[in-house]
PDB file of C-alpha atoms in Angstrom:
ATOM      1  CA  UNK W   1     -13.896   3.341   3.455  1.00 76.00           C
ATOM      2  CA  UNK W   2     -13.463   6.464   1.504  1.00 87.00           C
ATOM      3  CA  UNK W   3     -13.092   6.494  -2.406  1.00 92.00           C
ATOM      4  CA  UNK W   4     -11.558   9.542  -4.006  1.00 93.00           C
ATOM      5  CA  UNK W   5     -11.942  10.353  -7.975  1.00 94.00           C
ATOM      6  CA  UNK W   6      -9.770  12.903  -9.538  1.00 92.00           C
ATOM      7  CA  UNK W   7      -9.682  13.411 -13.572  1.00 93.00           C
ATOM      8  CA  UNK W   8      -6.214  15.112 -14.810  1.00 89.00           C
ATOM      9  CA  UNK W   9      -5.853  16.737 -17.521  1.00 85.00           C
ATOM     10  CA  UNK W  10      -8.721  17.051 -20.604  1.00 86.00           C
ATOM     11  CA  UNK W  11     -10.162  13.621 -19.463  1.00 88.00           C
ATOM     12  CA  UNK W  12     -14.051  13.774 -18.481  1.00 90.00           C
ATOM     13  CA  UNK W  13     -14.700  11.727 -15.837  1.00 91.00           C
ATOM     14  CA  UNK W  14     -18.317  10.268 -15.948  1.00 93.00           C
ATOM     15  CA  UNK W  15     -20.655   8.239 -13.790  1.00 94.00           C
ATOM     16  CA  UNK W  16     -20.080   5.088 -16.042  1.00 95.00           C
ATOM     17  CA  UNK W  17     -16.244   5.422 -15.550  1.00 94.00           C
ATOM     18  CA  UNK W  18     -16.682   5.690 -12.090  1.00 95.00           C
ATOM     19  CA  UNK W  19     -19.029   3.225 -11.344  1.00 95.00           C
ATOM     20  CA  UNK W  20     -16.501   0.740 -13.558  1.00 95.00           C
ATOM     21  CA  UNK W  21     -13.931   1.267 -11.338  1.00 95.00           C
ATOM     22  CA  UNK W  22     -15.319   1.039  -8.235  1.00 94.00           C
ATOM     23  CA  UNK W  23     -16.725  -2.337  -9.226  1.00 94.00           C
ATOM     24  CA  UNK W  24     -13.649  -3.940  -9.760  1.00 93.00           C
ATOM     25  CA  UNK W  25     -11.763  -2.150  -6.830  1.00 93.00           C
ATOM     26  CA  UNK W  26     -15.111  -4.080  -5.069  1.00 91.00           C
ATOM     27  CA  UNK W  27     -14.278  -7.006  -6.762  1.00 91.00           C
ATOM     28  CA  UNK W  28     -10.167  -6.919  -5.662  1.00 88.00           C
ATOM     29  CA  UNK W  29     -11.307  -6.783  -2.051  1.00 86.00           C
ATOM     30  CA  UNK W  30     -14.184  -9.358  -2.025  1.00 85.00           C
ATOM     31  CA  UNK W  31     -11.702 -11.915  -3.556  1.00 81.00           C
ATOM     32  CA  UNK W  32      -7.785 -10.901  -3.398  1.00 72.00           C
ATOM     33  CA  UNK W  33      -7.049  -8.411  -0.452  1.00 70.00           C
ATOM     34  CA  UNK W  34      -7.010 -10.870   2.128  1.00 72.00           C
ATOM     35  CA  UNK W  35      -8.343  -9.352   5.144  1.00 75.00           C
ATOM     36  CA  UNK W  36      -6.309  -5.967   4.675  1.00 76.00           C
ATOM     37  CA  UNK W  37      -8.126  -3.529   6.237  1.00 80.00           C
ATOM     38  CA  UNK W  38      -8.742  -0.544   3.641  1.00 85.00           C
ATOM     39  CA  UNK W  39      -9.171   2.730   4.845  1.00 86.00           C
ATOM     40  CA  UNK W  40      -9.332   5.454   2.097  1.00 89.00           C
ATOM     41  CA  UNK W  41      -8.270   4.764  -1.747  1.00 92.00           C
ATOM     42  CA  UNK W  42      -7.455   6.942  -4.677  1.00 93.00           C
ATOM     43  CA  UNK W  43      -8.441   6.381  -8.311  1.00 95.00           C
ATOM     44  CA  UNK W  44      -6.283   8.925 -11.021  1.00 94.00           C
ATOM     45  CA  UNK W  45      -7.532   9.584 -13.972  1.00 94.00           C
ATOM     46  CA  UNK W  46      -6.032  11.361 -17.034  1.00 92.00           C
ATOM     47  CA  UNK W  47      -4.563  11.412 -20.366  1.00 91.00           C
ATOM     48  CA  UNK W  48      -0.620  11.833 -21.012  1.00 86.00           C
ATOM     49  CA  UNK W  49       0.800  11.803 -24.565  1.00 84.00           C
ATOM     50  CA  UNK W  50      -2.134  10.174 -26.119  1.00 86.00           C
ATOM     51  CA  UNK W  51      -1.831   7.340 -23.608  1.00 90.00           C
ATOM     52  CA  UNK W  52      -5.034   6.733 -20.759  1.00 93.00           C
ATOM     53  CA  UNK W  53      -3.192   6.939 -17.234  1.00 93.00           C
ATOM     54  CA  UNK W  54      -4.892   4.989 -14.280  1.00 95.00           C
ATOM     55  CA  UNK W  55      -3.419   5.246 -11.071  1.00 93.00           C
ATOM     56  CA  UNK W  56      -4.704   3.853  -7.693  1.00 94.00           C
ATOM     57  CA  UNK W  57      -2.846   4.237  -4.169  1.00 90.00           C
ATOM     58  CA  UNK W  58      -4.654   2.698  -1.356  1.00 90.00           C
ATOM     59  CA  UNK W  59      -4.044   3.414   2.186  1.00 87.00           C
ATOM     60  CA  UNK W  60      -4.569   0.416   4.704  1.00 82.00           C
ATOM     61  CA  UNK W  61      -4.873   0.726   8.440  1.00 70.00           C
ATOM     62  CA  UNK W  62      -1.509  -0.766   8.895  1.00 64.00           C
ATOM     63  CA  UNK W  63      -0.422   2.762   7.528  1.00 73.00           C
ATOM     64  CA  UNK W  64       0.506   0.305   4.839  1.00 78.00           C
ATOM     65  CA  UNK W  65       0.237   2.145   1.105  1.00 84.00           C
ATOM     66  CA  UNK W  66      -0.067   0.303  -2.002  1.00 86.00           C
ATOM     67  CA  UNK W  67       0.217   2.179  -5.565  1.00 88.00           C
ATOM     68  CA  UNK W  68      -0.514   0.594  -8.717  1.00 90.00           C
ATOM     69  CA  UNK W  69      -0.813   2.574 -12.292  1.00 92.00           C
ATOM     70  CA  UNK W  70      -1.075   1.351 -15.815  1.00 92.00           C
ATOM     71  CA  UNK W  71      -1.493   3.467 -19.186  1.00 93.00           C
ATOM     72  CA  UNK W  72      -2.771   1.858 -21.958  1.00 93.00           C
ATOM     73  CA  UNK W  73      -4.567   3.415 -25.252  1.00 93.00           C
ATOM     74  CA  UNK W  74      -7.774   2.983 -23.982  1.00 93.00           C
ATOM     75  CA  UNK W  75      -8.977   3.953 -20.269  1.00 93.00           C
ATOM     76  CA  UNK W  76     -10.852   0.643 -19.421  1.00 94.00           C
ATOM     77  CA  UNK W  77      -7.831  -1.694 -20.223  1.00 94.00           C
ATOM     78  CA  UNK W  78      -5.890   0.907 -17.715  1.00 94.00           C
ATOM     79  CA  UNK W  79      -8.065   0.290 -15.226  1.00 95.00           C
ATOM     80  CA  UNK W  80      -8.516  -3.629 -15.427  1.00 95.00           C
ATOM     81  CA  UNK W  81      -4.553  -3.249 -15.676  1.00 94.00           C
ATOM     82  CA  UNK W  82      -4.263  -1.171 -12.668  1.00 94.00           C
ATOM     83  CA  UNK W  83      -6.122  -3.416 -10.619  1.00 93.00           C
ATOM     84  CA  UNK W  84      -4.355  -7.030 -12.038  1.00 91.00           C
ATOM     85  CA  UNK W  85      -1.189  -5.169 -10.999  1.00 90.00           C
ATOM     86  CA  UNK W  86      -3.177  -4.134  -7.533  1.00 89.00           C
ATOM     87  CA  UNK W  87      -4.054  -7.753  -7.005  1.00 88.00           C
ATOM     88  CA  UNK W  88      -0.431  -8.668  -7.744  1.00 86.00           C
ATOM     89  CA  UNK W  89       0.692  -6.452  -4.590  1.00 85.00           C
ATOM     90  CA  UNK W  90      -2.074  -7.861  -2.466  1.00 83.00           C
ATOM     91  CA  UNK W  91      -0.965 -11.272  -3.037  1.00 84.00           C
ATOM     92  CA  UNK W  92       2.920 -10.181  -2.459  1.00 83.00           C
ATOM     93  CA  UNK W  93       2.204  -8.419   0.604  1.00 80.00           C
ATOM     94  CA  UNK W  94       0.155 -11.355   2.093  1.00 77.00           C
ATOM     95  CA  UNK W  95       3.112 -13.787   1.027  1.00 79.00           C
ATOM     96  CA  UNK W  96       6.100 -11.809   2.630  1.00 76.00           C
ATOM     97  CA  UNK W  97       3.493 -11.506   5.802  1.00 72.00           C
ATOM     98  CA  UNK W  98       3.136 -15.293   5.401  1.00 73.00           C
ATOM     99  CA  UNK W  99       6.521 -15.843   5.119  1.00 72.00           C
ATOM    100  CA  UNK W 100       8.017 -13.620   7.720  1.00 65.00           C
ATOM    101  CA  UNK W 101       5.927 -15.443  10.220  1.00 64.00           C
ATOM    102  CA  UNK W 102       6.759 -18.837   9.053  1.00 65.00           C
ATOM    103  CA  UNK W 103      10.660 -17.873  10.005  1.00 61.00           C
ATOM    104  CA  UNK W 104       9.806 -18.163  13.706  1.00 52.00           C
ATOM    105  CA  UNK W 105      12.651 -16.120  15.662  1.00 51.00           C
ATOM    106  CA  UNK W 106      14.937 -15.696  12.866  1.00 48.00           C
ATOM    107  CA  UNK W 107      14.476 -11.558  12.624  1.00 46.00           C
ATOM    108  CA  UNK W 108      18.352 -11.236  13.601  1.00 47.00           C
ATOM    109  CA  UNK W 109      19.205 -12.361   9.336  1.00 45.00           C
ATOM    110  CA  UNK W 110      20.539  -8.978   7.587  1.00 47.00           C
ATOM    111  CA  UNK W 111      20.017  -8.316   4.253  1.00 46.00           C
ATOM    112  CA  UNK W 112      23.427  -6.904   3.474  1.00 45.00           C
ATOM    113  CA  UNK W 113      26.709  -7.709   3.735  1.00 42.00           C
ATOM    114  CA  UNK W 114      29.950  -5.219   5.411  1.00 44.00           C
ATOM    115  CA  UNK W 115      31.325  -5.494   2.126  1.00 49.00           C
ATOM    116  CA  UNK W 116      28.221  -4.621   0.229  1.00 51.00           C
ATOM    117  CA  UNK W 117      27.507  -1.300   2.828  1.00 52.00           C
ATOM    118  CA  UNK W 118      31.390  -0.051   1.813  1.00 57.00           C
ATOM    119  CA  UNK W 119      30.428  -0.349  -1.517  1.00 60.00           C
ATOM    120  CA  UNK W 120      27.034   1.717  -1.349  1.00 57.00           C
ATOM    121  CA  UNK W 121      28.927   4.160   1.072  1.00 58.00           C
ATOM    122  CA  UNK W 122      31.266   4.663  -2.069  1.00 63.00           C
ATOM    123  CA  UNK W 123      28.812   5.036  -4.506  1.00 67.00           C
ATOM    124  CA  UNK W 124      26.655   7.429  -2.777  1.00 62.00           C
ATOM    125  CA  UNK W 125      30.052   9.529  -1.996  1.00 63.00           C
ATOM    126  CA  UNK W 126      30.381   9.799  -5.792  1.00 68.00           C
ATOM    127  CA  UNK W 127      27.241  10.594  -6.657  1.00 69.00           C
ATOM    128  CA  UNK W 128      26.536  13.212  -3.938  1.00 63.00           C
ATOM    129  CA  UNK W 129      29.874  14.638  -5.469  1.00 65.00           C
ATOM    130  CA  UNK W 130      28.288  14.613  -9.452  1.00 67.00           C
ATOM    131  CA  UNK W 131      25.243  16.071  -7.927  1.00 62.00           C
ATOM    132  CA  UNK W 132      26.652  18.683  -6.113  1.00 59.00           C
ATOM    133  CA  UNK W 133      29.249  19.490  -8.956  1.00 61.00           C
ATOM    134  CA  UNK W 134      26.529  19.386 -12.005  1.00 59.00           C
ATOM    135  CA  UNK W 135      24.401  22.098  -9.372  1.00 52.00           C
ATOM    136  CA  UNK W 136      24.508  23.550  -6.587  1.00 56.00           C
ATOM    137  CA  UNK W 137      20.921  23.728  -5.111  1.00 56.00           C
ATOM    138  CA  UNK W 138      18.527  22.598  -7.531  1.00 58.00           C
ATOM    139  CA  UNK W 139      14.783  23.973  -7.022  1.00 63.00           C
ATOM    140  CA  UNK W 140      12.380  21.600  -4.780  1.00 66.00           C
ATOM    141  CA  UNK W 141       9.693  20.541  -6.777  1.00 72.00           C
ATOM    142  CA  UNK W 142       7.337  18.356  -3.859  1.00 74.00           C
ATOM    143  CA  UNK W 143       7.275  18.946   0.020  1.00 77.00           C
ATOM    144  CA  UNK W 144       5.268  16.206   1.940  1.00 76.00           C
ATOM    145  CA  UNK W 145       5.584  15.207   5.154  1.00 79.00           C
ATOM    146  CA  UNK W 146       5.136  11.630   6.435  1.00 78.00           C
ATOM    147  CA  UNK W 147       5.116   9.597  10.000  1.00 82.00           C
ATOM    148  CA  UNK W 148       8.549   8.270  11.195  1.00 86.00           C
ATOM    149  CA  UNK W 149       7.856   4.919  11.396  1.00 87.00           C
ATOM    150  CA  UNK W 150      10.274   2.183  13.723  1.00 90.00           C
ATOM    151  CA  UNK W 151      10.542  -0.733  11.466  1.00 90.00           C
ATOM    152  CA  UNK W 152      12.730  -3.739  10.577  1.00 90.00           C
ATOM    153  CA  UNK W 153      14.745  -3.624   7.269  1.00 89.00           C
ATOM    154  CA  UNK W 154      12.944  -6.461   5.843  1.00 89.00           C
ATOM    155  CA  UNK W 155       9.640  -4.343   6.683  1.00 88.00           C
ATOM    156  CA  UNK W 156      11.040  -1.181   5.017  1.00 89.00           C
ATOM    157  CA  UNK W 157      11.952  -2.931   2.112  1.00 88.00           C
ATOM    158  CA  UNK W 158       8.362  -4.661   1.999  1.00 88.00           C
ATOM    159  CA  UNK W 159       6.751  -1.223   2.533  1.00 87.00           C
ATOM    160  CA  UNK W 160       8.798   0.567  -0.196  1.00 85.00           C
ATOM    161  CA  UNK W 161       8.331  -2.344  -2.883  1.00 84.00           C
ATOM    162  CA  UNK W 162       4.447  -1.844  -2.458  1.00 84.00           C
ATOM    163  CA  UNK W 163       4.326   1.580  -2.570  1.00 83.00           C
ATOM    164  CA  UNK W 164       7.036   2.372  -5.169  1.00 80.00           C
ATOM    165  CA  UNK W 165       8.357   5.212  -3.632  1.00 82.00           C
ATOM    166  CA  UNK W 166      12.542   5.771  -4.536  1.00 85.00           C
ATOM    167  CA  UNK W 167      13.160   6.206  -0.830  1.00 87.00           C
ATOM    168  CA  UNK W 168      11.787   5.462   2.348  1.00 88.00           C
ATOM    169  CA  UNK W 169      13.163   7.309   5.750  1.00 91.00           C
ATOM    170  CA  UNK W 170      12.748   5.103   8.604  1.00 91.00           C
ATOM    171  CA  UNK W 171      13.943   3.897  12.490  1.00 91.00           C
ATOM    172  CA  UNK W 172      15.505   0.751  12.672  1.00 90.00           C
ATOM    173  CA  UNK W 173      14.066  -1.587  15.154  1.00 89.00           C
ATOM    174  CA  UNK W 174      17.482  -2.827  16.049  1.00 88.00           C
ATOM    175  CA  UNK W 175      19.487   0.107  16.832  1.00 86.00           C
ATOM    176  CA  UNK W 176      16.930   2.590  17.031  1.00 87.00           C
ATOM    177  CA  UNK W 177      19.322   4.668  14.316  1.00 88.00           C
ATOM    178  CA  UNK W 178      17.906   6.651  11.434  1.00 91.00           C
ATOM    179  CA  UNK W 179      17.985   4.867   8.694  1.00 92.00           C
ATOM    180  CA  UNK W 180      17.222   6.024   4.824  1.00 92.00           C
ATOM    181  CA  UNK W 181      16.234   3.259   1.740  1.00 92.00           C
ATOM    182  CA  UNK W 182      16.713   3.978  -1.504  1.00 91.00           C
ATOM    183  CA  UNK W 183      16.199   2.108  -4.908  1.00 88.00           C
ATOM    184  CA  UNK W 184      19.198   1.412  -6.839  1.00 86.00           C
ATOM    185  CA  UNK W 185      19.025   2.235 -10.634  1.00 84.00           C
ATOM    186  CA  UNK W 186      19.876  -1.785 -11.201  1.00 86.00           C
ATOM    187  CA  UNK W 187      16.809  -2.826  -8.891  1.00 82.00           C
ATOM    188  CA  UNK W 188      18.582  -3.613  -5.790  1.00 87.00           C
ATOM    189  CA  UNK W 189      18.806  -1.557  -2.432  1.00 90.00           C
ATOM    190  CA  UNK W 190      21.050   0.568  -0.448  1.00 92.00           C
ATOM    191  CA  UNK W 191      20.673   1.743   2.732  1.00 92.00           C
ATOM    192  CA  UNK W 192      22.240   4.630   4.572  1.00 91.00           C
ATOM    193  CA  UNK W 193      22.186   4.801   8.558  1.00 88.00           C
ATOM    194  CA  UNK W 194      22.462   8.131  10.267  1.00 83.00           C
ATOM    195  CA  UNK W 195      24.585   7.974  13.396  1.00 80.00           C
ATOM    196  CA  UNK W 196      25.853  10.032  16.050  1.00 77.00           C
ATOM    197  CA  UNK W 197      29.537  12.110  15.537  1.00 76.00           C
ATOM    198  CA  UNK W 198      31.965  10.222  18.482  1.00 68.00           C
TER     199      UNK W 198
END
């Protein structure tokens, strides 16, 4: 497994800190990943507005990615947050795992209703409209490219929530359609499926 360190901004990043957090990313796998195979992991250090920043994002074999991040006063208490929170993911992931094989032949449920998909149609209508009114083509800040995955909803959804990425682009396992997942600013999801012109 490969462990990455990378200090941001005027933080110093010494042995000690290192060592620190690679003990208790030790200590998260020994006792709370259960069985996830790790392949590579991240560990971010820095300092923004006075406030230590710890981020980690961990890559599994699954092409599974988990982020967690915490920023606290002082840089150790980010860290032992970081990885409670990283823990907290670990355990989630295993559950929904847990529970989607529990369900036994019942991967035909759908998460949302026709009435709820005419109401996200609307409300991305109107805000692609406020966007493209308040500016035309505003600058891109981030490329990246990433592997189109086919997946189920439920398994995009699962992804997304352990990653914390806004928006997931994804095939759907059911209609082999593409389909994009966002986060709504009230917590819930919307989904937009790209089809064919008849």
């Amino acid at each position: 497994m490969d462990l990455h360190h990378t200090a941001r901004g005027s933080l110093v990043l010494t042995d000690a800190i290192r060592q620190y957090a690679e003990d208790k990313f030790q200590k998260v796998l020994d006792h709370h990943s259960f069985g996830i195979p790790i392949q590579r992991a991240f560990f971010t250090y820095g300092i923004e507005r006075y406030m230590h920043k710890f981020t980690i994002l961990v890559y599994a074999s699954m092409h599974l990615k988990i982020r967690a991040e915490a920023s606290t006063k002082d840089l150790y208490a980010s860290i032992d947050a970081a990885f409670s929170i990283l823990e907290a993911k670990f355990k989630k992931y295993h559950d929904l795992v847990k529970e989607h094989h529990k369900k036994s032949g019942s991967i035909n449920q759908h998460l949302l209703w026709e009435d709820d998909t005419e109401i996200i149609n609307r409300e991305i209508d109107s805000e692609n409209f406020k966007e493209m009114k308040e500016a035309l083509l505003p600058p891109v800040t981030r490329n990246s490219k990433q592997i189109l995955k086919t997946l189920l909803l439920e398994e995009a959804i699962m992804k997304m929530e352990l990653s914390d990425e806004p928006c997931m682009v994804f095939k759907d396992e059911r209609s082999l359609n593409l389909m994009a997942l966002y986060k709504r600013h009230n917590g819930t999801y919307g989904v937009s499926e790209v089809v064919e012109p008849d």
